[in-house]
Amino acid sequence: MLRNLTIDARLKAIAGLVVVVFGLFTTLLFIDSGEDREQLAALEGRYTMIDQVILPLVKVAKQVQLDVTQVQQFLSDVSATRGEDGLDDGFAEAEKHAAEFAKGIGELAGLAEKLGDAELIATVKEARAAFGPFHATGLAMAKAYVADGPKGGNALMPEFDERAEKMRGSLERIVSATEAAAAKVQTAVAEVIDAMNRRNAAERYASLVQFAVVLIFAAGLAWFMRRTITLPV
């Protein structure tokens, strides 16, 4: 059939075939680049989550845990010394750390919402609710020790110890939840990187295949032109 075509028509047919083949390769490359962009966007999103949420979350969780420990320590010191001999700064220091806790737990709540972790959100709410009774009981106990000595303070110590234990439990759950969230995001990052590495390996193999196809196509095209096109001498 091709032998019945003019040389011009044959050349046009060959040119059309070349355009189709290379258009196909270009389309495949475009699809591959689109999927690469999606994976890069996913990886960027994970790293943004780590930088803007996970790292601050872990840091603030440790800080609020320290603030609660300091509140308990300073109130216990006042109770032990009864604020005598100049050792009366415990109340002020405890209030300073209580204010820091309030600030930190608010930041934690916001970060937990950004993360969308229901367990962490609930645990932060639990810790925030537990701090009020813990703080109030500690203040009452310390003031009772200062005013009435062991007779007044000892009556409140069991309740304060119970509140403190509940508070510590809430904070430990917060720290555990933040560490679990960090591990989850890190795992997601590792999975995206692994997928990208596997995709890069597949793309390298596909490039070799495409190169081989181009060589075969070029060789076939040269053979075709020799067999079908004979220029007049």
JSON list of C-alpha atoms in Angstrom, two decimals:
[
{"chain": "A", "resi": 1, "resn": "MET", "atom": "CA", "xyz": [0.00, 0.00, 0.00]},
{"chain": "A", "resi": 2, "resn": "LEU", "atom": "CA", "xyz": [2.78, 2.46, 0.94]},
{"chain": "A", "resi": 3, "resn": "ARG", "atom": "CA", "xyz": [4.56, 1.75, -2.36]},
{"chain": "A", "resi": 4, "resn": "ASN", "atom": "CA", "xyz": [1.52, 3.19, -4.15]},
{"chain": "A", "resi": 5, "resn": "LEU", "atom": "CA", "xyz": [1.94, 6.54, -2.30]},
{"chain": "A", "resi": 6, "resn": "THR", "atom": "CA", "xyz": [4.03, 9.39, -3.58]},
{"chain": "A", "resi": 7, "resn": "ILE", "atom": "CA", "xyz": [7.36, 10.13, -1.89]},
{"chain": "A", "resi": 8, "resn": "ASP", "atom": "CA", "xyz": [5.84, 13.26, -0.37]},
{"chain": "A", "resi": 9, "resn": "ALA", "atom": "CA", "xyz": [2.96, 11.27, 1.13]},
{"chain": "A", "resi": 10, "resn": "ARG", "atom": "CA", "xyz": [5.35, 8.65, 2.47]},
{"chain": "A", "resi": 11, "resn": "LEU", "atom": "CA", "xyz": [7.50, 11.31, 4.14]},
{"chain": "A", "resi": 12, "resn": "LYS", "atom": "CA", "xyz": [4.42, 12.86, 5.69]},
{"chain": "A", "resi": 13, "resn": "ALA", "atom": "CA", "xyz": [3.32, 9.46, 6.99]},
{"chain": "A", "resi": 14, "resn": "ILE", "atom": "CA", "xyz": [6.76, 8.86, 8.50]},
{"chain": "A", "resi": 15, "resn": "ALA", "atom": "CA", "xyz": [6.77, 12.34, 10.05]},
{"chain": "A", "resi": 16, "resn": "GLY", "atom": "CA", "xyz": [3.33, 11.70, 11.51]},
{"chain": "A", "resi": 17, "resn": "LEU", "atom": "CA", "xyz": [4.53, 8.43, 13.01]},
{"chain": "A", "resi": 18, "resn": "VAL", "atom": "CA", "xyz": [7.51, 10.19, 14.58]},
{"chain": "A", "resi": 19, "resn": "VAL", "atom": "CA", "xyz": [5.23, 12.83, 16.08]},
{"chain": "A", "resi": 20, "resn": "VAL", "atom": "CA", "xyz": [2.90, 10.18, 17.51]},
{"chain": "A", "resi": 21, "resn": "VAL", "atom": "CA", "xyz": [5.74, 8.18, 19.09]},
{"chain": "A", "resi": 22, "resn": "PHE", "atom": "CA", "xyz": [7.47, 11.15, 20.65]},
{"chain": "A", "resi": 23, "resn": "GLY", "atom": "CA", "xyz": [4.13, 12.63, 21.68]},
{"chain": "A", "resi": 24, "resn": "LEU", "atom": "CA", "xyz": [3.45, 9.40, 23.55]},
{"chain": "A", "resi": 25, "resn": "PHE", "atom": "CA", "xyz": [6.80, 9.58, 25.34]},
{"chain": "A", "resi": 26, "resn": "THR", "atom": "CA", "xyz": [6.19, 13.25, 26.21]},
{"chain": "A", "resi": 27, "resn": "THR", "atom": "CA", "xyz": [2.78, 12.39, 27.65]},
{"chain": "A", "resi": 28, "resn": "LEU", "atom": "CA", "xyz": [4.29, 9.63, 29.80]},
{"chain": "A", "resi": 29, "resn": "LEU", "atom": "CA", "xyz": [6.97, 12.02, 31.07]},
{"chain": "A", "resi": 30, "resn": "PHE", "atom": "CA", "xyz": [4.31, 14.62, 31.89]},
{"chain": "A", "resi": 31, "resn": "ILE", "atom": "CA", "xyz": [2.29, 12.07, 33.86]},
{"chain": "A", "resi": 32, "resn": "ASP", "atom": "CA", "xyz": [5.40, 10.95, 35.73]},
{"chain": "A", "resi": 33, "resn": "SER", "atom": "CA", "xyz": [6.35, 14.55, 36.59]},
{"chain": "A", "resi": 34, "resn": "GLY", "atom": "CA", "xyz": [2.83, 15.18, 37.91]},
{"chain": "A", "resi": 35, "resn": "GLU", "atom": "CA", "xyz": [3.06, 12.19, 40.24]},
{"chain": "A", "resi": 36, "resn": "ASP", "atom": "CA", "xyz": [6.52, 13.34, 41.35]},
{"chain": "A", "resi": 37, "resn": "ARG", "atom": "CA", "xyz": [5.09, 16.75, 42.24]},
{"chain": "A", "resi": 38, "resn": "GLU", "atom": "CA", "xyz": [2.35, 15.10, 44.27]},
{"chain": "A", "resi": 39, "resn": "GLN", "atom": "CA", "xyz": [4.87, 13.08, 46.25]},
{"chain": "A", "resi": 40, "resn": "LEU", "atom": "CA", "xyz": [7.07, 16.12, 46.82]},
{"chain": "A", "resi": 41, "resn": "ALA", "atom": "CA", "xyz": [4.04, 18.08, 48.01]},
{"chain": "A", "resi": 42, "resn": "ALA", "atom": "CA", "xyz": [3.15, 15.27, 50.41]},
{"chain": "A", "resi": 43, "resn": "LEU", "atom": "CA", "xyz": [6.71, 15.20, 51.74]},
{"chain": "A", "resi": 44, "resn": "GLU", "atom": "CA", "xyz": [6.75, 18.98, 52.13]},
{"chain": "A", "resi": 45, "resn": "GLY", "atom": "CA", "xyz": [3.46, 18.79, 54.04]},
{"chain": "A", "resi": 46, "resn": "ARG", "atom": "CA", "xyz": [4.90, 16.19, 56.43]},
{"chain": "A", "resi": 47, "resn": "TYR", "atom": "CA", "xyz": [8.02, 18.28, 57.08]},
{"chain": "A", "resi": 48, "resn": "THR", "atom": "CA", "xyz": [5.88, 21.37, 57.65]},
{"chain": "A", "resi": 49, "resn": "MET", "atom": "CA", "xyz": [3.83, 19.39, 60.17]},
{"chain": "A", "resi": 50, "resn": "ILE", "atom": "CA", "xyz": [7.01, 18.34, 61.98]},
{"chain": "A", "resi": 51, "resn": "ASP", "atom": "CA", "xyz": [8.43, 21.88, 62.02]},
{"chain": "A", "resi": 52, "resn": "GLN", "atom": "CA", "xyz": [5.27, 23.80, 62.89]},
{"chain": "A", "resi": 53, "resn": "VAL", "atom": "CA", "xyz": [3.36, 21.30, 65.05]},
{"chain": "A", "resi": 54, "resn": "ILE", "atom": "CA", "xyz": [5.26, 18.22, 66.21]},
{"chain": "A", "resi": 55, "resn": "LEU", "atom": "CA", "xyz": [8.47, 19.85, 67.46]},
{"chain": "A", "resi": 56, "resn": "PRO", "atom": "CA", "xyz": [6.64, 22.68, 69.30]},
{"chain": "A", "resi": 57, "resn": "LEU", "atom": "CA", "xyz": [4.20, 20.09, 70.67]},
{"chain": "A", "resi": 58, "resn": "VAL", "atom": "CA", "xyz": [6.94, 17.95, 72.21]},
{"chain": "A", "resi": 59, "resn": "LYS", "atom": "CA", "xyz": [8.72, 21.02, 73.59]},
{"chain": "A", "resi": 60, "resn": "VAL", "atom": "CA", "xyz": [5.62, 22.56, 75.18]},
{"chain": "A", "resi": 61, "resn": "ALA", "atom": "CA", "xyz": [4.48, 19.21, 76.60]},
{"chain": "A", "resi": 62, "resn": "LYS", "atom": "CA", "xyz": [7.80, 18.86, 78.44]},
{"chain": "A", "resi": 63, "resn": "GLN", "atom": "CA", "xyz": [7.57, 22.45, 79.65]},
{"chain": "A", "resi": 64, "resn": "VAL", "atom": "CA", "xyz": [4.06, 22.16, 81.12]},
{"chain": "A", "resi": 65, "resn": "GLN", "atom": "CA", "xyz": [5.16, 18.96, 82.85]},
{"chain": "A", "resi": 66, "resn": "LEU", "atom": "CA", "xyz": [8.05, 20.90, 84.39]},
{"chain": "A", "resi": 67, "resn": "ASP", "atom": "CA", "xyz": [5.75, 23.77, 85.39]},
{"chain": "A", "resi": 68, "resn": "VAL", "atom": "CA", "xyz": [3.46, 21.41, 87.30]},
{"chain": "A", "resi": 69, "resn": "THR", "atom": "CA", "xyz": [6.46, 19.85, 89.04]},
{"chain": "A", "resi": 70, "resn": "GLN", "atom": "CA", "xyz": [7.69, 23.32, 90.03]},
{"chain": "A", "resi": 71, "resn": "VAL", "atom": "CA", "xyz": [4.27, 24.34, 91.37]},
{"chain": "A", "resi": 72, "resn": "GLN", "atom": "CA", "xyz": [4.17, 21.23, 93.53]},
{"chain": "A", "resi": 73, "resn": "GLN", "atom": "CA", "xyz": [7.78, 21.70, 94.65]},
{"chain": "A", "resi": 74, "resn": "PHE", "atom": "CA", "xyz": [7.44, 25.34, 95.66]},
{"chain": "A", "resi": 75, "resn": "LEU", "atom": "CA", "xyz": [4.19, 24.77, 97.53]},
{"chain": "A", "resi": 76, "resn": "SER", "atom": "CA", "xyz": [5.74, 21.78, 99.30]},
{"chain": "A", "resi": 77, "resn": "ASP", "atom": "CA", "xyz": [8.77, 23.92, 100.25]},
{"chain": "A", "resi": 78, "resn": "VAL", "atom": "CA", "xyz": [6.53, 26.61, 101.75]},
{"chain": "A", "resi": 79, "resn": "SER", "atom": "CA", "xyz": [4.66, 23.92, 103.64]},
{"chain": "A", "resi": 80, "resn": "ALA", "atom": "CA", "xyz": [7.89, 22.50, 105.03]},
{"chain": "A", "resi": 81, "resn": "THR", "atom": "CA", "xyz": [9.47, 25.83, 105.99]},
{"chain": "A", "resi": 82, "resn": "ARG", "atom": "CA", "xyz": [6.21, 27.66, 106.83]},
{"chain": "A", "resi": 83, "resn": "GLY", "atom": "CA", "xyz": [7.78, 30.64, 105.02]},
{"chain": "A", "resi": 84, "resn": "GLU", "atom": "CA", "xyz": [10.12, 31.33, 107.93]},
{"chain": "A", "resi": 85, "resn": "ASP", "atom": "CA", "xyz": [13.67, 32.68, 107.83]},
{"chain": "A", "resi": 86, "resn": "GLY", "atom": "CA", "xyz": [13.16, 34.44, 104.53]},
{"chain": "A", "resi": 87, "resn": "LEU", "atom": "CA", "xyz": [11.94, 31.27, 102.77]},
{"chain": "A", "resi": 88, "resn": "ASP", "atom": "CA", "xyz": [8.64, 32.84, 101.80]},
{"chain": "A", "resi": 89, "resn": "ASP", "atom": "CA", "xyz": [9.04, 33.17, 98.04]},
{"chain": "A", "resi": 90, "resn": "GLY", "atom": "CA", "xyz": [7.41, 29.79, 97.37]},
{"chain": "A", "resi": 91, "resn": "PHE", "atom": "CA", "xyz": [3.95, 31.25, 96.81]},
{"chain": "A", "resi": 92, "resn": "ALA", "atom": "CA", "xyz": [5.24, 33.74, 94.22]},
{"chain": "A", "resi": 93, "resn": "GLU", "atom": "CA", "xyz": [7.30, 31.11, 92.42]},
{"chain": "A", "resi": 94, "resn": "ALA", "atom": "CA", "xyz": [4.39, 28.67, 92.42]},
{"chain": "A", "resi": 95, "resn": "GLU", "atom": "CA", "xyz": [2.12, 31.34, 90.92]},
{"chain": "A", "resi": 96, "resn": "LYS", "atom": "CA", "xyz": [4.70, 32.13, 88.26]},
{"chain": "A", "resi": 97, "resn": "HIS", "atom": "CA", "xyz": [4.82, 28.52, 87.14]},
{"chain": "A", "resi": 98, "resn": "ALA", "atom": "CA", "xyz": [1.04, 28.23, 87.37]},
{"chain": "A", "resi": 99, "resn": "ALA", "atom": "CA", "xyz": [0.80, 31.13, 84.92]},
{"chain": "A", "resi": 100, "resn": "GLU", "atom": "CA", "xyz": [3.36, 29.44, 82.66]},
{"chain": "A", "resi": 101, "resn": "PHE", "atom": "CA", "xyz": [1.32, 26.24, 82.80]},
{"chain": "A", "resi": 102, "resn": "ALA", "atom": "CA", "xyz": [-1.84, 28.11, 81.77]},
{"chain": "A", "resi": 103, "resn": "LYS", "atom": "CA", "xyz": [0.01, 29.61, 78.81]},
{"chain": "A", "resi": 104, "resn": "GLY", "atom": "CA", "xyz": [1.60, 26.31, 77.81]},
{"chain": "A", "resi": 105, "resn": "ILE", "atom": "CA", "xyz": [-1.58, 24.23, 78.09]},
{"chain": "A", "resi": 106, "resn": "GLY", "atom": "CA", "xyz": [-3.32, 26.76, 75.84]},
{"chain": "A", "resi": 107, "resn": "GLU", "atom": "CA", "xyz": [-0.57, 26.37, 73.26]},
{"chain": "A", "resi": 108, "resn": "LEU", "atom": "CA", "xyz": [-0.84, 22.59, 73.56]},
{"chain": "A", "resi": 109, "resn": "ALA", "atom": "CA", "xyz": [-4.58, 22.73, 72.93]},
{"chain": "A", "resi": 110, "resn": "GLY", "atom": "CA", "xyz": [-4.05, 24.77, 69.77]},
{"chain": "A", "resi": 111, "resn": "LEU", "atom": "CA", "xyz": [-1.31, 22.45, 68.49]},
{"chain": "A", "resi": 112, "resn": "ALA", "atom": "CA", "xyz": [-3.40, 19.36, 69.24]},
{"chain": "A", "resi": 113, "resn": "GLU", "atom": "CA", "xyz": [-6.25, 20.87, 67.20]},
{"chain": "A", "resi": 114, "resn": "LYS", "atom": "CA", "xyz": [-3.88, 21.51, 64.28]},
{"chain": "A", "resi": 115, "resn": "LEU", "atom": "CA", "xyz": [-2.66, 17.94, 64.49]},
{"chain": "A", "resi": 116, "resn": "GLY", "atom": "CA", "xyz": [-6.22, 16.65, 64.63]},
{"chain": "A", "resi": 117, "resn": "ASP", "atom": "CA", "xyz": [-5.35, 13.98, 67.20]},
{"chain": "A", "resi": 118, "resn": "ALA", "atom": "CA", "xyz": [-8.56, 13.25, 69.14]},
{"chain": "A", "resi": 119, "resn": "GLU", "atom": "CA", "xyz": [-6.77, 11.39, 71.93]},
{"chain": "A", "resi": 120, "resn": "LEU", "atom": "CA", "xyz": [-4.29, 14.21, 72.47]},
{"chain": "A", "resi": 121, "resn": "ILE", "atom": "CA", "xyz": [-7.05, 16.85, 72.40]},
{"chain": "A", "resi": 122, "resn": "ALA", "atom": "CA", "xyz": [-8.97, 14.94, 75.08]},
{"chain": "A", "resi": 123, "resn": "THR", "atom": "CA", "xyz": [-5.86, 14.44, 77.21]},
{"chain": "A", "resi": 124, "resn": "VAL", "atom": "CA", "xyz": [-4.97, 18.14, 77.08]},
{"chain": "A", "resi": 125, "resn": "LYS", "atom": "CA", "xyz": [-8.51, 19.03, 78.16]},
{"chain": "A", "resi": 126, "resn": "GLU", "atom": "CA", "xyz": [-8.23, 16.54, 81.01]},
{"chain": "A", "resi": 127, "resn": "ALA", "atom": "CA", "xyz": [-4.92, 18.05, 82.20]},
{"chain": "A", "resi": 128, "resn": "ARG", "atom": "CA", "xyz": [-6.29, 21.58, 82.00]},
{"chain": "A", "resi": 129, "resn": "ALA", "atom": "CA", "xyz": [-9.33, 20.58, 84.07]},
{"chain": "A", "resi": 130, "resn": "ALA", "atom": "CA", "xyz": [-7.17, 18.74, 86.63]},
{"chain": "A", "resi": 131, "resn": "PHE", "atom": "CA", "xyz": [-4.79, 21.65, 87.21]},
{"chain": "A", "resi": 132, "resn": "GLY", "atom": "CA", "xyz": [-7.35, 23.94, 88.87]},
{"chain": "A", "resi": 133, "resn": "PRO", "atom": "CA", "xyz": [-8.19, 21.60, 91.80]},
{"chain": "A", "resi": 134, "resn": "PHE", "atom": "CA", "xyz": [-4.51, 20.57, 92.08]},
{"chain": "A", "resi": 135, "resn": "HIS", "atom": "CA", "xyz": [-3.37, 24.20, 92.32]},
{"chain": "A", "resi": 136, "resn": "ALA", "atom": "CA", "xyz": [-6.14, 25.28, 94.66]},
{"chain": "A", "resi": 137, "resn": "THR", "atom": "CA", "xyz": [-5.60, 22.34, 97.04]},
{"chain": "A", "resi": 138, "resn": "GLY", "atom": "CA", "xyz": [-1.83, 22.95, 97.06]},
{"chain": "A", "resi": 139, "resn": "LEU", "atom": "CA", "xyz": [-2.31, 26.63, 97.91]},
{"chain": "A", "resi": 140, "resn": "ALA", "atom": "CA", "xyz": [-4.77, 25.79, 100.66]},
{"chain": "A", "resi": 141, "resn": "MET", "atom": "CA", "xyz": [-2.39, 23.20, 102.12]},
{"chain": "A", "resi": 142, "resn": "ALA", "atom": "CA", "xyz": [0.62, 25.52, 102.05]},
{"chain": "A", "resi": 143, "resn": "LYS", "atom": "CA", "xyz": [-1.34, 28.34, 103.66]},
{"chain": "A", "resi": 144, "resn": "ALA", "atom": "CA", "xyz": [-2.61, 25.95, 106.33]},
{"chain": "A", "resi": 145, "resn": "TYR", "atom": "CA", "xyz": [0.96, 24.87, 107.12]},
{"chain": "A", "resi": 146, "resn": "VAL", "atom": "CA", "xyz": [2.07, 28.49, 107.34]},
{"chain": "A", "resi": 147, "resn": "ALA", "atom": "CA", "xyz": [-0.86, 29.49, 109.56]},
{"chain": "A", "resi": 148, "resn": "ASP", "atom": "CA", "xyz": [-1.36, 26.41, 111.74]},
{"chain": "A", "resi": 149, "resn": "GLY", "atom": "CA", "xyz": [1.68, 24.20, 111.22]},
{"chain": "A", "resi": 150, "resn": "PRO", "atom": "CA", "xyz": [1.44, 20.42, 110.69]},
{"chain": "A", "resi": 151, "resn": "LYS", "atom": "CA", "xyz": [-1.86, 20.31, 112.51]},
{"chain": "A", "resi": 152, "resn": "GLY", "atom": "CA", "xyz": [-3.52, 22.44, 109.84]},
{"chain": "A", "resi": 153, "resn": "GLY", "atom": "CA", "xyz": [-1.55, 21.31, 106.78]},
{"chain": "A", "resi": 154, "resn": "ASN", "atom": "CA", "xyz": [-1.51, 17.56, 107.38]},
{"chain": "A", "resi": 155, "resn": "ALA", "atom": "CA", "xyz": [-5.27, 17.38, 107.00]},
{"chain": "A", "resi": 156, "resn": "LEU", "atom": "CA", "xyz": [-5.00, 18.60, 103.39]},
{"chain": "A", "resi": 157, "resn": "MET", "atom": "CA", "xyz": [-1.89, 16.68, 102.39]},
{"chain": "A", "resi": 158, "resn": "PRO", "atom": "CA", "xyz": [-3.65, 13.43, 101.33]},
{"chain": "A", "resi": 159, "resn": "GLU", "atom": "CA", "xyz": [-5.99, 15.36, 99.06]},
{"chain": "A", "resi": 160, "resn": "PHE", "atom": "CA", "xyz": [-3.09, 17.32, 97.58]},
{"chain": "A", "resi": 161, "resn": "ASP", "atom": "CA", "xyz": [-1.13, 14.12, 96.97]},
{"chain": "A", "resi": 162, "resn": "GLU", "atom": "CA", "xyz": [-4.15, 12.61, 95.23]},
{"chain": "A", "resi": 163, "resn": "ARG", "atom": "CA", "xyz": [-4.60, 15.71, 93.05]},
{"chain": "A", "resi": 164, "resn": "ALA", "atom": "CA", "xyz": [-0.89, 15.74, 92.25]},
{"chain": "A", "resi": 165, "resn": "GLU", "atom": "CA", "xyz": [-0.93, 12.08, 91.25]},
{"chain": "A", "resi": 166, "resn": "LYS", "atom": "CA", "xyz": [-3.89, 12.67, 88.94]},
{"chain": "A", "resi": 167, "resn": "MET", "atom": "CA", "xyz": [-2.11, 15.68, 87.46]},
{"chain": "A", "resi": 168, "resn": "ARG", "atom": "CA", "xyz": [1.06, 13.69, 86.84]},
{"chain": "A", "resi": 169, "resn": "GLY", "atom": "CA", "xyz": [-0.95, 10.95, 85.15]},
{"chain": "A", "resi": 170, "resn": "SER", "atom": "CA", "xyz": [-2.57, 13.45, 82.79]},
{"chain": "A", "resi": 171, "resn": "LEU", "atom": "CA", "xyz": [0.79, 14.98, 81.90]},
{"chain": "A", "resi": 172, "resn": "GLU", "atom": "CA", "xyz": [2.39, 11.60, 81.32]},
{"chain": "A", "resi": 173, "resn": "ARG", "atom": "CA", "xyz": [-0.42, 10.77, 78.93]},
{"chain": "A", "resi": 174, "resn": "ILE", "atom": "CA", "xyz": [0.16, 14.07, 77.13]},
{"chain": "A", "resi": 175, "resn": "VAL", "atom": "CA", "xyz": [3.86, 13.36, 76.74]},
{"chain": "A", "resi": 176, "resn": "SER", "atom": "CA", "xyz": [3.14, 9.82, 75.55]},
{"chain": "A", "resi": 177, "resn": "ALA", "atom": "CA", "xyz": [0.53, 11.08, 73.07]},
{"chain": "A", "resi": 178, "resn": "THR", "atom": "CA", "xyz": [2.90, 13.73, 71.68]},
{"chain": "A", "resi": 179, "resn": "GLU", "atom": "CA", "xyz": [5.68, 11.18, 71.28]},
{"chain": "A", "resi": 180, "resn": "ALA", "atom": "CA", "xyz": [3.25, 8.81, 69.55]},
{"chain": "A", "resi": 181, "resn": "ALA", "atom": "CA", "xyz": [2.12, 11.62, 67.23]},
{"chain": "A", "resi": 182, "resn": "ALA", "atom": "CA", "xyz": [5.75, 12.47, 66.43]},
{"chain": "A", "resi": 183, "resn": "ALA", "atom": "CA", "xyz": [6.51, 8.83, 65.68]},
{"chain": "A", "resi": 184, "resn": "LYS", "atom": "CA", "xyz": [3.42, 8.61, 63.42]},
{"chain": "A", "resi": 185, "resn": "VAL", "atom": "CA", "xyz": [4.45, 11.63, 61.36]},
{"chain": "A", "resi": 186, "resn": "GLN", "atom": "CA", "xyz": [8.06, 10.41, 61.14]},
{"chain": "A", "resi": 187, "resn": "THR", "atom": "CA", "xyz": [6.77, 7.05, 59.90]},
{"chain": "A", "resi": 188, "resn": "ALA", "atom": "CA", "xyz": [4.66, 8.84, 57.29]},
{"chain": "A", "resi": 189, "resn": "VAL", "atom": "CA", "xyz": [7.73, 10.79, 56.14]},
{"chain": "A", "resi": 190, "resn": "ALA", "atom": "CA", "xyz": [9.74, 7.57, 55.89]},
{"chain": "A", "resi": 191, "resn": "GLU", "atom": "CA", "xyz": [6.95, 5.97, 53.85]},
{"chain": "A", "resi": 192, "resn": "VAL", "atom": "CA", "xyz": [6.83, 8.91, 51.41]},
{"chain": "A", "resi": 193, "resn": "ILE", "atom": "CA", "xyz": [10.62, 8.86, 51.01]},
{"chain": "A", "resi": 194, "resn": "ASP", "atom": "CA", "xyz": [10.55, 5.10, 50.47]},
{"chain": "A", "resi": 195, "resn": "ALA", "atom": "CA", "xyz": [7.82, 5.50, 47.85]},
{"chain": "A", "resi": 196, "resn": "MET", "atom": "CA", "xyz": [9.84, 8.20, 46.11]},
{"chain": "A", "resi": 197, "resn": "ASN", "atom": "CA", "xyz": [12.95, 6.01, 46.09]},
{"chain": "A", "resi": 198, "resn": "ARG", "atom": "CA", "xyz": [10.98, 3.11, 44.62]},
{"chain": "A", "resi": 199, "resn": "ARG", "atom": "CA", "xyz": [9.43, 5.43, 42.06]},
{"chain": "A", "resi": 200, "resn": "ASN", "atom": "CA", "xyz": [12.84, 6.84, 41.10]},
{"chain": "A", "resi": 201, "resn": "ALA", "atom": "CA", "xyz": [14.14, 3.32, 40.60]},
{"chain": "A", "resi": 202, "resn": "ALA", "atom": "CA", "xyz": [11.12, 2.49, 38.43]},
{"chain": "A", "resi": 203, "resn": "GLU", "atom": "CA", "xyz": [11.61, 5.69, 36.43]},
{"chain": "A", "resi": 204, "resn": "ARG", "atom": "CA", "xyz": [15.25, 4.85, 35.79]},
{"chain": "A", "resi": 205, "resn": "TYR", "atom": "CA", "xyz": [14.20, 1.44, 34.51]},
{"chain": "A", "resi": 206, "resn": "ALA", "atom": "CA", "xyz": [11.44, 3.02, 32.40]},
{"chain": "A", "resi": 207, "resn": "SER", "atom": "CA", "xyz": [13.96, 5.48, 30.93]},
{"chain": "A", "resi": 208, "resn": "LEU", "atom": "CA", "xyz": [16.17, 2.61, 29.84]},
{"chain": "A", "resi": 209, "resn": "VAL", "atom": "CA", "xyz": [13.17, 0.88, 28.28]},
{"chain": "A", "resi": 210, "resn": "GLN", "atom": "CA", "xyz": [12.15, 4.07, 26.51]},
{"chain": "A", "resi": 211, "resn": "PHE", "atom": "CA", "xyz": [15.70, 4.57, 25.22]},
{"chain": "A", "resi": 212, "resn": "ALA", "atom": "CA", "xyz": [15.71, 1.02, 23.88]},
{"chain": "A", "resi": 213, "resn": "VAL", "atom": "CA", "xyz": [12.34, 1.60, 22.23]},
{"chain": "A", "resi": 214, "resn": "VAL", "atom": "CA", "xyz": [13.64, 4.79, 20.59]},
{"chain": "A", "resi": 215, "resn": "LEU", "atom": "CA", "xyz": [16.68, 2.94, 19.24]},
{"chain": "A", "resi": 216, "resn": "ILE", "atom": "CA", "xyz": [14.50, 0.14, 17.88]},
{"chain": "A", "resi": 217, "resn": "PHE", "atom": "CA", "xyz": [12.11, 2.69, 16.42]},
{"chain": "A", "resi": 218, "resn": "ALA", "atom": "CA", "xyz": [14.96, 4.61, 14.78]},
{"chain": "A", "resi": 219, "resn": "ALA", "atom": "CA", "xyz": [16.43, 1.42, 13.35]},
{"chain": "A", "resi": 220, "resn": "GLY", "atom": "CA", "xyz": [13.01, 0.30, 12.10]},
{"chain": "A", "resi": 221, "resn": "LEU", "atom": "CA", "xyz": [12.38, 3.71, 10.61]},
{"chain": "A", "resi": 222, "resn": "ALA", "atom": "CA", "xyz": [15.69, 3.66, 8.76]},
{"chain": "A", "resi": 223, "resn": "TRP", "atom": "CA", "xyz": [14.92, 0.20, 7.40]},
{"chain": "A", "resi": 224, "resn": "PHE", "atom": "CA", "xyz": [11.41, 1.30, 6.41]},
{"chain": "A", "resi": 225, "resn": "MET", "atom": "CA", "xyz": [12.71, 4.35, 4.56]},
{"chain": "A", "resi": 226, "resn": "ARG", "atom": "CA", "xyz": [15.25, 2.28, 2.64]},
{"chain": "A", "resi": 227, "resn": "ARG", "atom": "CA", "xyz": [12.62, -0.28, 1.67]},
{"chain": "A", "resi": 228, "resn": "THR", "atom": "CA", "xyz": [9.85, 2.10, 0.71]},
{"chain": "A", "resi": 229, "resn": "ILE", "atom": "CA", "xyz": [11.53, 5.25, -0.60]},
{"chain": "A", "resi": 230, "resn": "THR", "atom": "CA", "xyz": [13.65, 5.11, -3.73]},
{"chain": "A", "resi": 231, "resn": "LEU", "atom": "CA", "xyz": [14.72, 8.47, -5.04]},
{"chain": "A", "resi": 232, "resn": "PRO", "atom": "CA", "xyz": [15.17, 8.85, -8.82]},
{"chain": "A", "resi": 233, "resn": "VAL", "atom": "CA", "xyz": [18.78, 8.90, -10.00]}
]
